[in-house]
Amino acid sequence: MHTEKVIKRDKKYVLHTYSRSPLVLERGSGLTVWDADGRSYLDFTSGIGVNALGYCDPEWSAAVAAQAGQLQHTSNLYYTAPCTRVARKLCKRTGLDKVFFANSGAEANEGAIKCARKYSVETYGPARNKVLSLVNSFHGRTLATLTATGQDVFHHDFGPFPDHFAYLPANDSAALDTALQDETVCAVMMELVQGEGGVIALDADYVHHVAEVCAEKDVLLIVDEVQTGIGRTGTFLACQHYGITPDIVTLAKALGGGLPLGAVVMKEKVAACMGPGSHGSTFGGNPVACAGACVVLDRIDDAFLENVNACAARLRQQLAELPEVAEVSGLGLMVGIALKGGRKASEVRTRCEHNGLLVLTAKDRIRLLPPLVLTFDDVDRAVKILAETLAEIPPEEPEAPAAQPNA
Ligand SMILES: *Cc1c(COP(=O)(O)O)cnc(C)c1O
């Protein structure tokens, strides 16, 4: 009854930009979330990679509640301690020098683009303002980050877009070299594992090449770690897997542990160009969000990451053994699952929900982004439900089509 009422009210008053599941979620603890009818679900979405510590981690909840009862917001006209703590932790963990706080991934990426243009225009003159990003990327929904997003489906009907953005095919070093002959390029922006694009990790050779030629030409490398960052891939940043230090890293999703918080983390040379008045955000660095972020960042130590890696290995191995699974992609606990036999990821998602497991999709793949505090038992339970669900769905096409010679 309550469920129907909430859904009806949502349909009447909330803009229909999401196709929601017919669940009203009411409370959560760890990896379990309960709907308004009292049904429980094992959550392998963590609110799209946000709830790194699961639902309502006691230490996180206490820190947030304490800060909310002490000082909830001040604006950036004054200093507050929590945001300085988060900034120091981020610089220590990333090897970068300065942080600008935003409230979302898109806003962090927007800030990164502004920083890159400011640095390049000040250093090399006004013509140097072009931003390159990758085909199939996702960087956000604001106009500039939407423009940087290399997927046309998101672009329809929202133009005109800001000028001087262009796309590179991923993993194509020659295309990058050609594009960088253009002296007006100021930055290359990319995800190391394309999340919304289907959970696809970039080739290490390509990433090394990008880092090298960008450094040679002083074209700023912006790595969008909004989804990959904060331990998701088994290292604090995915950059560490690839052994690169970009000029700018953007973070959001898991950073606040469930509260809106984004960050642009940059090298000193970029920071030096961003003086008072150059950028801002009313809510950026909000003390309550930062109090939560402190708990998240302190929790992610070596033992924590060891658990992420051990669970990721177990999850990936068990998934790869399922007869309906064609490929397991991604890195660490950022998992993409390609299905055999034309099975639809969206159908699997709906049926998993009925069977008590919440999963995501990305393009035609199932996508898993479980809380980073999961255990082997959680992995085993999730794979069991997924295996039973997949077994319910007959293939739409032959499972193993004979190889066809190309026409
Ligand atoms: C989610 C995401 C964004 C956008 O973040 P919002 O907080 O929704 O604005 C940007 N980049 C990547 C890689 C993301 O996964």
PDB file of C-alpha atoms and ligand atoms in Angstrom, residues 48 103-109 138-142 145 191 193 195-196 224-228 250 252-253 334 367, ligand 1:
ATOM      1  CA  ILE A  48      26.068   3.190  -8.428  1.00  0.00           C
ATOM      2  CA  ASN A 103      29.421  18.145  -5.155  1.00  0.00           C
ATOM      3  CA  SER A 104      29.232  15.602  -7.974  1.00  0.00           C
ATOM      4  CA  GLY A 105      31.190  13.871 -10.688  1.00  0.00           C
ATOM      5  CA  ALA A 106      29.977  16.164 -13.430  1.00  0.00           C
ATOM      6  CA  GLU A 107      30.850  19.220 -11.390  1.00  0.00           C
ATOM      7  CA  ALA A 108      34.323  17.833 -10.654  1.00  0.00           C
ATOM      8  CA  ASN A 109      34.912  17.174 -14.367  1.00  0.00           C
ATOM      9  CA  PHE A 138      31.045   9.132 -19.889  1.00  0.00           C
ATOM     10  CA  HIS A 139      31.918  12.310 -18.008  1.00  0.00           C
ATOM     11  CA  GLY A 140      28.603  13.723 -16.788  1.00  0.00           C
ATOM     12  CA  ARG A 141      25.393  15.526 -17.709  1.00  0.00           C
ATOM     13  CA  THR A 142      26.260  19.229 -17.561  1.00  0.00           C
ATOM     14  CA  THR A 145      30.849  17.266 -19.507  1.00  0.00           C
ATOM     15  CA  GLU A 191      38.361   7.061 -17.715  1.00  0.00           C
ATOM     16  CA  VAL A 193      37.894   1.785 -17.033  1.00  0.00           C
ATOM     17  CA  GLY A 195      32.044   2.520 -16.685  1.00  0.00           C
ATOM     18  CA  GLU A 196      28.797   3.591 -18.334  1.00  0.00           C
ATOM     19  CA  ASP A 224      38.179  10.816 -14.525  1.00  0.00           C
ATOM     20  CA  GLU A 225      38.242   8.517 -11.480  1.00  0.00           C
ATOM     21  CA  VAL A 226      34.703   9.408 -10.434  1.00  0.00           C
ATOM     22  CA  GLN A 227      33.761   5.712 -10.644  1.00  0.00           C
ATOM     23  CA  THR A 228      37.165   3.964 -10.550  1.00  0.00           C
ATOM     24  CA  THR A 250      38.554  13.855 -10.572  1.00  0.00           C
ATOM     25  CA  ALA A 252      33.104  11.823  -6.616  1.00  0.00           C
ATOM     26  CA  LYS A 253      30.795   8.787  -6.217  1.00  0.00           C
ATOM     27  CA  MET A 334      34.107  -2.794 -11.096  1.00  0.00           C
ATOM     28  CA  ARG A 367      27.423  -4.412 -14.122  1.00  0.00           C
TER      29      ARG A 367
HETATM   30  C1  LIG B   1      29.009   8.815 -12.568  1.00  0.00           C
HETATM   31  C2  LIG B   1      30.091   9.387 -13.379  1.00  0.00           C
HETATM   32  C3  LIG B   1      30.161  10.757 -13.671  1.00  0.00           C
HETATM   33  C4  LIG B   1      29.061  11.727 -13.278  1.00  0.00           C
HETATM   34  O1  LIG B   1      28.917  11.840 -11.904  1.00  0.00           O
HETATM   35  P1  LIG B   1      27.640  12.603 -11.289  1.00  0.00           P
HETATM   36  O2  LIG B   1      27.916  12.631  -9.827  1.00  0.00           O
HETATM   37  O3  LIG B   1      26.434  11.826 -11.672  1.00  0.00           O
HETATM   38  O4  LIG B   1      27.617  13.961 -11.901  1.00  0.00           O
HETATM   39  C5  LIG B   1      31.257  11.226 -14.361  1.00  0.00           C
HETATM   40  N1  LIG B   1      32.226  10.400 -14.763  1.00  0.00           N
HETATM   41  C6  LIG B   1      32.200   9.080 -14.514  1.00  0.00           C
HETATM   42  C7  LIG B   1      33.320   8.224 -14.968  1.00  0.00           C
HETATM   43  C8  LIG B   1      31.125   8.524 -13.830  1.00  0.00           C
HETATM   44  O5  LIG B   1      31.079   7.209 -13.617  1.00  0.00           O
END
